[in-house]
Amino acid sequence: MQDEPEDDSRSRVVLTRSLPDGPSRRLARYVVAQVWREPDPPPDAWLRESCVGAAGLLATPADRVGEDLLLACPTLRVVSNLAVGTDNVDVSALTRRGVPLGNTPGVLTAATADLAFALVLAASRRLVEARDAVLDGSWRTWDPGFMLGLELSGATIGILGAGRIGTAVARRALAFDMHVLAWSRSGRPLEGTGVERVEMVGMDRLLRESDVVSVHVALDASTVHLVGAEQLASMKPTAVLVNTARGPVVDQRALLDALVSGRIAAAGLDVVEHEPIDPGDPLVHLPNCIVLPHIGSATVATRAAMAELAVDNLLAGVAGERLPSCVNPEVYGD
Ligand code: DGY
């Protein structure tokens, strides 16, 4: 069921998910919120109809915000995405129409880096396979050759993408005594203290030399299938691939082949090409692949902080003020 907008002189905004109590109450002081409360994302038709006449939209990575929506809803003064990634939004269409787009960088860095490192550990030490062995009775005795995995201490991790989350993962890897290589399109070194020992390298070398490759690039036209069959083939057969960025950055069919053929050892994925993945998808059933349901930022504290920032962006946009976190500052003539 969705909330019916009240007859009110305040501006109306549309939310495709309900928010925690704090940011929700703050929002209600300034605007009337029409909220989609069903478990599945709202259908395009609901989104379009609700946004007609609305001043703002708060969307999530599960919603597609395209030019068609903007054309149908010219009153929208702001789109606030409850995520740092904005690949679900046609950013150029918003910019062309002067509509600012907000996102939630920074507040989710630690939670997402933690989850990435949890996958590094789980895939390297075969945690899910080992638990399955307990459940199915194939654990018979202590055996020196049973469930051997990759030792992280002294191993090399390659970080693809040197932004906030990649840098936070590098810090965690250094604390585990790993060698850290990193690649970014710009080639600029990682920023901040504690990452001086990270070596910036070309992508070929990173793939060739890393025992673990962790993906942290944003999704755009240039990063679709950045890791494909050729890149997987250049990795070590003992290597582990982790993706907590966006599914389409890795060619999922090529990854399935590489995992089945033993071309690489294991993968840990928090994101897949089409979410939610079909539970019958062979990738989900491979013993050497862990698939999680896009929970990188899913801690109570982080989701609350994301909601606060998304509400800040939404309210600023509705009021015609500059968004605290704006993806397309060109709309302000910058
Ligand atoms: C983001 O913010 O882009 C994340 O993927 C959501 O957890």
GROMACS .gro file of C-alpha atoms and ligand atoms in nm:
model
  341
    1MET     CA    1   0.000   0.000   0.000
    2GLN     CA    2   0.120   0.351  -0.069
    3ASP     CA    3   0.056   0.667   0.128
    4GLU     CA    4  -0.201   0.897  -0.026
    5PRO     CA    5  -0.069   1.253  -0.048
    6GLU     CA    6  -0.265   1.485   0.181
    7ASP     CA    7  -0.426   1.804   0.060
    8ASP     CA    8  -0.140   2.027   0.165
    9SER     CA    9   0.040   2.332   0.034
   10ARG     CA   10   0.379   2.169   0.097
   11SER     CA   11   0.561   2.029  -0.206
   12ARG     CA   12   0.509   1.663  -0.276
   13VAL     CA   13   0.795   1.419  -0.318
   14VAL     CA   14   0.796   1.054  -0.422
   15LEU     CA   15   0.995   0.784  -0.241
   16THR     CA   16   1.034   0.442  -0.397
   17ARG     CA   17   1.120   0.286  -0.057
   18SER     CA   18   1.032   0.373   0.300
   19LEU     CA   19   1.310   0.528   0.506
   20PRO     CA   20   1.408   0.479   0.871
   21ASP     CA   21   1.198   0.675   1.123
   22GLY     CA   22   1.443   0.965   1.185
   23PRO     CA   23   1.491   1.084   0.823
   24SER     CA   24   1.128   1.002   0.748
   25ARG     CA   25   1.005   1.232   1.024
   26ARG     CA   26   1.246   1.506   0.918
   27LEU     CA   27   1.116   1.483   0.562
   28ALA     CA   28   0.755   1.506   0.681
   29ARG     CA   29   0.825   1.844   0.844
   30TYR     CA   30   0.893   2.003   0.505
   31VAL     CA   31   0.725   1.803   0.231
   32VAL     CA   32   0.447   1.554   0.172
   33ALA     CA   33   0.596   1.215   0.091
   34GLN     CA   34   0.425   0.963  -0.130
   35VAL     CA   35   0.595   0.633  -0.046
   36TRP     CA   36   0.595   0.298  -0.226
   37ARG     CA   37   0.587   0.038   0.053
   38GLU     CA   38   0.562  -0.293  -0.133
   39PRO     CA   39   0.851  -0.542  -0.111
   40ASP     CA   40   0.922  -0.528  -0.487
   41PRO     CA   41   1.030  -0.205  -0.659
   42PRO     CA   42   0.745   0.005  -0.798
   43PRO     CA   43   0.639  -0.056  -1.158
   44ASP     CA   44   0.743   0.213  -1.408
   45ALA     CA   45   0.377   0.316  -1.449
   46TRP     CA   46   0.338   0.388  -1.075
   47LEU     CA   47   0.660   0.586  -1.073
   48ARG     CA   48   0.554   0.794  -1.373
   49GLU     CA   49   0.202   0.859  -1.244
   50SER     CA   50   0.325   0.946  -0.894
   51CYS     CA   51   0.597   1.180  -1.017
   52VAL     CA   52   0.355   1.385  -1.227
   53GLY     CA   53   0.330   1.714  -1.034
   54ALA     CA   54   0.591   1.607  -0.777
   55ALA     CA   55   0.886   1.830  -0.688
   56GLY     CA   56   1.134   1.557  -0.602
   57LEU     CA   57   1.205   1.187  -0.632
   58LEU     CA   58   1.404   0.967  -0.395
   59ALA     CA   59   1.508   0.655  -0.586
   60THR     CA   60   1.723   0.349  -0.518
   61PRO     CA   61   1.957   0.140  -0.736
   62ALA     CA   62   1.655  -0.084  -0.810
   63ASP     CA   63   1.472   0.199  -0.991
   64ARG     CA   64   1.541   0.313  -1.344
   65VAL     CA   65   1.522   0.689  -1.382
   66GLY     CA   66   1.535   0.762  -1.754
   67GLU     CA   67   1.465   1.050  -1.987
   68ASP     CA   68   1.107   0.923  -2.039
   69LEU     CA   69   1.030   0.985  -1.671
   70LEU     CA   70   1.174   1.336  -1.686
   71LEU     CA   71   0.972   1.415  -1.997
   72ALA     CA   72   0.652   1.295  -1.832
   73CYS     CA   73   0.727   1.478  -1.505
   74PRO     CA   74   0.864   1.826  -1.584
   75THR     CA   75   0.791   1.950  -1.229
   76LEU     CA   76   1.073   1.732  -1.083
   77ARG     CA   77   1.332   1.968  -0.942
   78VAL     CA   78   1.560   1.703  -0.794
   79VAL     CA   79   1.638   1.331  -0.802
   80SER     CA   80   1.804   1.193  -0.491
   81ASN     CA   81   1.955   0.846  -0.526
   82LEU     CA   82   1.985   0.636  -0.210
   83ALA     CA   83   2.325   0.505  -0.321
   84VAL     CA   84   2.666   0.626  -0.422
   85GLY     CA   85   2.634   0.454  -0.762
   86THR     CA   86   2.414   0.633  -1.012
   87ASP     CA   87   2.415   0.391  -1.305
   88ASN     CA   88   2.036   0.346  -1.263
   89VAL     CA   89   1.987   0.711  -1.358
   90ASP     CA   90   2.029   0.879  -1.697
   91VAL     CA   91   2.259   1.149  -1.558
   92SER     CA   92   2.305   1.330  -1.890
   93ALA     CA   93   1.929   1.359  -1.937
   94LEU     CA   94   1.899   1.515  -1.591
   95THR     CA   95   2.186   1.753  -1.662
   96ARG     CA   96   2.036   1.856  -1.995
   97ARG     CA   97   1.714   1.947  -1.813
   98GLY     CA   98   1.894   2.123  -1.528
   99VAL     CA   99   1.779   1.867  -1.269
  100PRO     CA  100   2.041   1.804  -0.998
  101LEU     CA  101   2.112   1.444  -0.899
  102GLY     CA  102   2.212   1.363  -0.542
  103ASN     CA  103   2.397   1.054  -0.421
  104THR     CA  104   2.540   0.923  -0.091
  105PRO     CA  105   2.920   0.896  -0.111
  106GLY     CA  106   3.144   0.858   0.193
  107VAL     CA  107   2.889   0.735   0.445
  108LEU     CA  108   2.889   0.381   0.304
  109THR     CA  109   3.262   0.342   0.243
  110ALA     CA  110   3.350   0.147   0.559
  111ALA     CA  111   3.051  -0.087   0.544
  112THR     CA  112   3.110  -0.169   0.178
  113ALA     CA  113   3.485  -0.218   0.227
  114ASP     CA  114   3.411  -0.448   0.523
  115LEU     CA  115   3.178  -0.656   0.309
  116ALA     CA  116   3.435  -0.671   0.027
  117PHE     CA  117   3.694  -0.795   0.270
  118ALA     CA  118   3.447  -1.044   0.419
  119LEU     CA  119   3.412  -1.186   0.067
  120VAL     CA  120   3.791  -1.187   0.022
  121LEU     CA  121   3.821  -1.396   0.339
  122ALA     CA  122   3.520  -1.616   0.272
  123ALA     CA  123   3.619  -1.700  -0.086
  124SER     CA  124   3.990  -1.741  -0.007
  125ARG     CA  125   3.926  -1.969   0.292
  126ARG     CA  126   3.628  -2.148   0.133
  127LEU     CA  127   3.396  -2.069   0.422
  128VAL     CA  128   3.069  -2.156   0.251
  129GLU     CA  129   3.208  -2.481   0.109
  130ALA     CA  130   3.344  -2.571   0.453
  131ARG     CA  131   3.008  -2.502   0.618
  132ASP     CA  132   2.838  -2.717   0.353
  133ALA     CA  133   3.080  -2.998   0.440
  134VAL     CA  134   2.963  -2.979   0.801
  135LEU     CA  135   2.598  -2.984   0.693
  136ASP     CA  136   2.624  -3.269   0.443
  137GLY     CA  137   2.847  -3.491   0.657
  138SER     CA  138   3.147  -3.487   0.422
  139TRP     CA  139   3.360  -3.359   0.714
  140ARG     CA  140   3.494  -3.692   0.845
  141THR     CA  141   3.808  -3.608   1.041
  142TRP     CA  142   4.089  -3.358   1.074
  143ASP     CA  143   4.275  -3.408   0.749
  144PRO     CA  144   4.591  -3.216   0.654
  145GLY     CA  145   4.468  -3.177   0.297
  146PHE     CA  146   4.105  -3.086   0.370
  147MET     CA  147   3.959  -2.751   0.252
  148LEU     CA  148   4.291  -2.585   0.183
  149GLY     CA  149   4.258  -2.226   0.082
  150LEU     CA  150   4.464  -1.920   0.005
  151GLU     CA  151   4.670  -1.762   0.284
  152LEU     CA  152   4.618  -1.387   0.275
  153SER     CA  153   4.928  -1.289   0.470
  154GLY     CA  154   5.200  -1.231   0.213
  155ALA     CA  155   4.959  -1.269  -0.081
  156THR     CA  156   4.897  -0.993  -0.336
  157ILE     CA  157   4.564  -0.818  -0.377
  158GLY     CA  158   4.487  -0.608  -0.684
  159ILE     CA  159   4.235  -0.330  -0.640
  160LEU     CA  160   4.055  -0.225  -0.959
  161GLY     CA  161   3.941   0.132  -0.901
  162ALA     CA  162   4.117   0.367  -0.661
  163GLY     CA  163   3.823   0.562  -0.520
  164ARG     CA  164   3.702   0.576  -0.160
  165ILE     CA  165   3.594   0.213  -0.131
  166GLY     CA  166   3.898   0.074  -0.317
  167THR     CA  167   4.121   0.275  -0.083
  168ALA     CA  168   3.939   0.146   0.225
  169VAL     CA  169   3.982  -0.212   0.101
  170ALA     CA  170   4.352  -0.144   0.042
  171ARG     CA  171   4.384  -0.034   0.408
  172ARG     CA  172   4.219  -0.352   0.528
  173ALA     CA  173   4.445  -0.563   0.303
  174LEU     CA  174   4.758  -0.389   0.436
  175ALA     CA  175   4.644  -0.472   0.790
  176PHE     CA  176   4.636  -0.837   0.679
  177ASP     CA  177   5.001  -0.805   0.562
  178MET     CA  178   4.907  -0.831   0.196
  179HIS     CA  179   5.095  -0.664  -0.089
  180VAL     CA  180   4.859  -0.419  -0.252
  181LEU     CA  181   4.853  -0.327  -0.621
  182ALA     CA  182   4.599  -0.084  -0.757
  183TRP     CA  183   4.478   0.032  -1.094
  184SER     CA  184   4.266   0.330  -1.185
  185ARG     CA  185   4.179   0.486  -1.516
  186SER     CA  186   4.355   0.808  -1.423
  187GLY     CA  187   4.660   0.628  -1.278
  188ARG     CA  188   4.647   0.871  -0.982
  189PRO     CA  189   4.772   0.716  -0.658
  190LEU     CA  190   4.535   0.635  -0.375
  191GLU     CA  191   4.471   0.929  -0.144
  192GLY     CA  192   4.502   0.942   0.233
  193THR     CA  193   4.732   0.819   0.501
  194GLY     CA  194   4.827   0.455   0.540
  195VAL     CA  195   4.816   0.368   0.172
  196GLU     CA  196   5.165   0.487   0.075
  197ARG     CA  197   5.274   0.126   0.023
  198VAL     CA  198   5.011   0.066  -0.245
  199GLU     CA  199   5.171   0.031  -0.588
  200MET     CA  200   4.983   0.178  -0.887
  201VAL     CA  201   5.022  -0.056  -1.185
  202GLY     CA  202   4.873  -0.126  -1.528
  203MET     CA  203   4.571  -0.353  -1.541
  204ASP     CA  204   4.759  -0.636  -1.720
  205ARG     CA  205   5.018  -0.657  -1.445
  206LEU     CA  206   4.758  -0.633  -1.173
  207LEU     CA  207   4.563  -0.926  -1.318
  208ARG     CA  208   4.877  -1.134  -1.381
  209GLU     CA  209   5.030  -1.088  -1.036
  210SER     CA  210   4.734  -1.073  -0.797
  211ASP     CA  211   4.617  -1.362  -0.581
  212VAL     CA  212   4.298  -1.169  -0.512
  213VAL     CA  213   4.138  -0.915  -0.746
  214SER     CA  214   3.875  -0.685  -0.593
  215VAL     CA  215   3.656  -0.470  -0.819
  216HIS     CA  216   3.570  -0.112  -0.714
  217VAL     CA  217   3.504   0.085  -1.032
  218ALA     CA  218   3.181   0.271  -1.103
  219LEU     CA  219   2.964   0.129  -1.379
  220ASP     CA  220   2.955   0.329  -1.700
  221ALA     CA  221   2.991   0.255  -2.070
  222SER     CA  222   3.369   0.220  -2.032
  223THR     CA  223   3.356  -0.033  -1.748
  224VAL     CA  224   3.093  -0.276  -1.879
  225HIS     CA  225   3.270  -0.617  -1.887
  226LEU     CA  226   3.599  -0.457  -1.781
  227VAL     CA  227   3.672  -0.804  -1.648
  228GLY     CA  228   3.589  -1.043  -1.933
  229ALA     CA  229   3.714  -1.375  -2.067
  230GLU     CA  230   4.051  -1.231  -2.169
  231GLN     CA  231   4.114  -1.069  -1.830
  232LEU     CA  232   4.005  -1.382  -1.641
  233ALA     CA  233   4.238  -1.590  -1.859
  234SER     CA  234   4.530  -1.372  -1.760
  235MET     CA  235   4.471  -1.427  -1.386
  236LYS     CA  236   4.643  -1.695  -1.179
  237PRO     CA  237   4.456  -2.029  -1.168
  238THR     CA  238   4.466  -1.994  -0.789
  239ALA     CA  239   4.322  -1.643  -0.796
  240VAL     CA  240   4.006  -1.519  -0.625
  241LEU     CA  241   3.783  -1.250  -0.778
  242VAL     CA  242   3.564  -1.029  -0.561
  243ASN     CA  243   3.305  -0.784  -0.695
  244THR     CA  244   3.118  -0.545  -0.466
  245ALA     CA  245   3.085  -0.266  -0.726
  246ARG     CA  246   2.830  -0.339  -0.999
  247GLY     CA  247   2.750  -0.670  -1.168
  248PRO     CA  248   2.799  -0.569  -1.533
  249VAL     CA  249   3.164  -0.475  -1.466
  250VAL     CA  250   3.232  -0.850  -1.475
  251ASP     CA  251   3.122  -1.063  -1.771
  252GLN     CA  252   2.917  -1.315  -1.576
  253ARG     CA  253   2.911  -1.583  -1.846
  254ALA     CA  254   3.290  -1.565  -1.879
  255LEU     CA  255   3.320  -1.582  -1.500
  256LEU     CA  256   3.098  -1.891  -1.486
  257ASP     CA  257   3.321  -2.059  -1.748
  258ALA     CA  258   3.637  -1.959  -1.561
  259LEU     CA  259   3.504  -2.096  -1.231
  260VAL     CA  260   3.374  -2.421  -1.382
  261SER     CA  261   3.693  -2.487  -1.579
  262GLY     CA  262   3.918  -2.397  -1.286
  263ARG     CA  263   4.067  -2.107  -1.484
  264ILE     CA  264   4.043  -1.913  -1.157
  265ALA     CA  265   3.990  -2.064  -0.810
  266ALA     CA  266   3.695  -1.881  -0.662
  267ALA     CA  267   3.474  -1.573  -0.665
  268GLY     CA  268   3.281  -1.369  -0.412
  269LEU     CA  269   3.008  -1.150  -0.560
  270ASP     CA  270   2.783  -0.900  -0.385
  271VAL     CA  271   2.652  -0.782  -0.721
  272VAL     CA  272   2.548  -0.963  -1.040
  273GLU     CA  273   2.454  -0.861  -1.391
  274HIS     CA  274   2.078  -0.890  -1.336
  275GLU     CA  275   1.953  -0.846  -0.982
  276PRO     CA  276   1.801  -1.039  -0.822
  277ILE     CA  277   1.979  -1.337  -0.978
  278ASP     CA  278   1.760  -1.636  -1.065
  279PRO     CA  279   1.806  -1.888  -0.780
  280GLY     CA  280   1.841  -2.154  -1.052
  281ASP     CA  281   2.138  -1.976  -1.210
  282PRO     CA  282   2.435  -2.218  -1.221
  283LEU     CA  283   2.664  -1.951  -1.070
  284VAL     CA  284   2.468  -1.966  -0.744
  285HIS     CA  285   2.526  -2.339  -0.713
  286LEU     CA  286   2.899  -2.352  -0.778
  287PRO     CA  287   3.096  -2.459  -0.470
  288ASN     CA  288   3.366  -2.204  -0.550
  289CYS     CA  289   3.137  -1.902  -0.587
  290ILE     CA  290   2.964  -1.703  -0.312
  291VAL     CA  291   2.679  -1.482  -0.430
  292LEU     CA  292   2.529  -1.228  -0.189
  293PRO     CA  293   2.218  -1.010  -0.247
  294HIS     CA  294   2.383  -0.665  -0.287
  295ILE     CA  295   2.431  -0.600   0.086
  296GLY     CA  296   2.756  -0.401   0.073
  297SER     CA  297   2.611  -0.100   0.254
  298ALA     CA  298   2.358  -0.297   0.458
  299THR     CA  299   2.440  -0.206   0.818
  300VAL     CA  300   2.191  -0.029   1.043
  301ALA     CA  301   2.425   0.268   1.089
  302THR     CA  302   2.519   0.303   0.723
  303ARG     CA  303   2.167   0.273   0.587
  304ALA     CA  304   2.055   0.538   0.841
  305ALA     CA  305   2.338   0.769   0.731
  306MET     CA  306   2.256   0.711   0.364
  307ALA     CA  307   1.891   0.796   0.429
  308GLU     CA  308   1.990   1.119   0.612
  309LEU     CA  309   2.212   1.230   0.325
  310ALA     CA  310   1.952   1.135   0.064
  311VAL     CA  311   1.693   1.341   0.254
  312ASP     CA  312   1.937   1.635   0.278
  313ASN     CA  313   1.979   1.617  -0.101
  314LEU     CA  314   1.606   1.586  -0.164
  315LEU     CA  315   1.508   1.877   0.062
  316ALA     CA  316   1.781   2.103  -0.075
  317GLY     CA  317   1.666   2.029  -0.431
  318VAL     CA  318   1.301   2.094  -0.352
  319ALA     CA  319   1.399   2.424  -0.187
  320GLY     CA  320   1.604   2.520  -0.494
  321GLU     CA  321   1.927   2.507  -0.293
  322ARG     CA  322   2.253   2.341  -0.391
  323LEU     CA  323   2.258   1.969  -0.303
  324PRO     CA  324   2.515   1.875  -0.035
  325SER     CA  325   2.624   1.586  -0.258
  326CYS     CA  326   2.559   1.655  -0.624
  327VAL     CA  327   2.664   1.421  -0.906
  328ASN     CA  328   2.607   1.676  -1.184
  329PRO     CA  329   2.723   2.017  -1.052
  330GLU     CA  330   2.715   2.137  -1.415
  331VAL     CA  331   2.348   2.219  -1.346
  332TYR     CA  332   2.477   2.502  -1.125
  333GLY     CA  333   2.695   2.635  -1.406
  334ASP     CA  334   3.015   2.492  -1.248
  335DGY     C1  335   2.569   0.205  -0.376
  335DGY     O1  336   2.553   0.292  -0.289
  335DGY     O2  337   2.592   0.231  -0.492
  335DGY     C2  338   2.558   0.067  -0.328
  335DGY     O3  339   2.573  -0.027  -0.426
  335DGY     C3  340   2.428   0.046  -0.253
  335DGY     O4  341   2.462  -0.039  -0.150
   0.00000   0.00000   0.00000
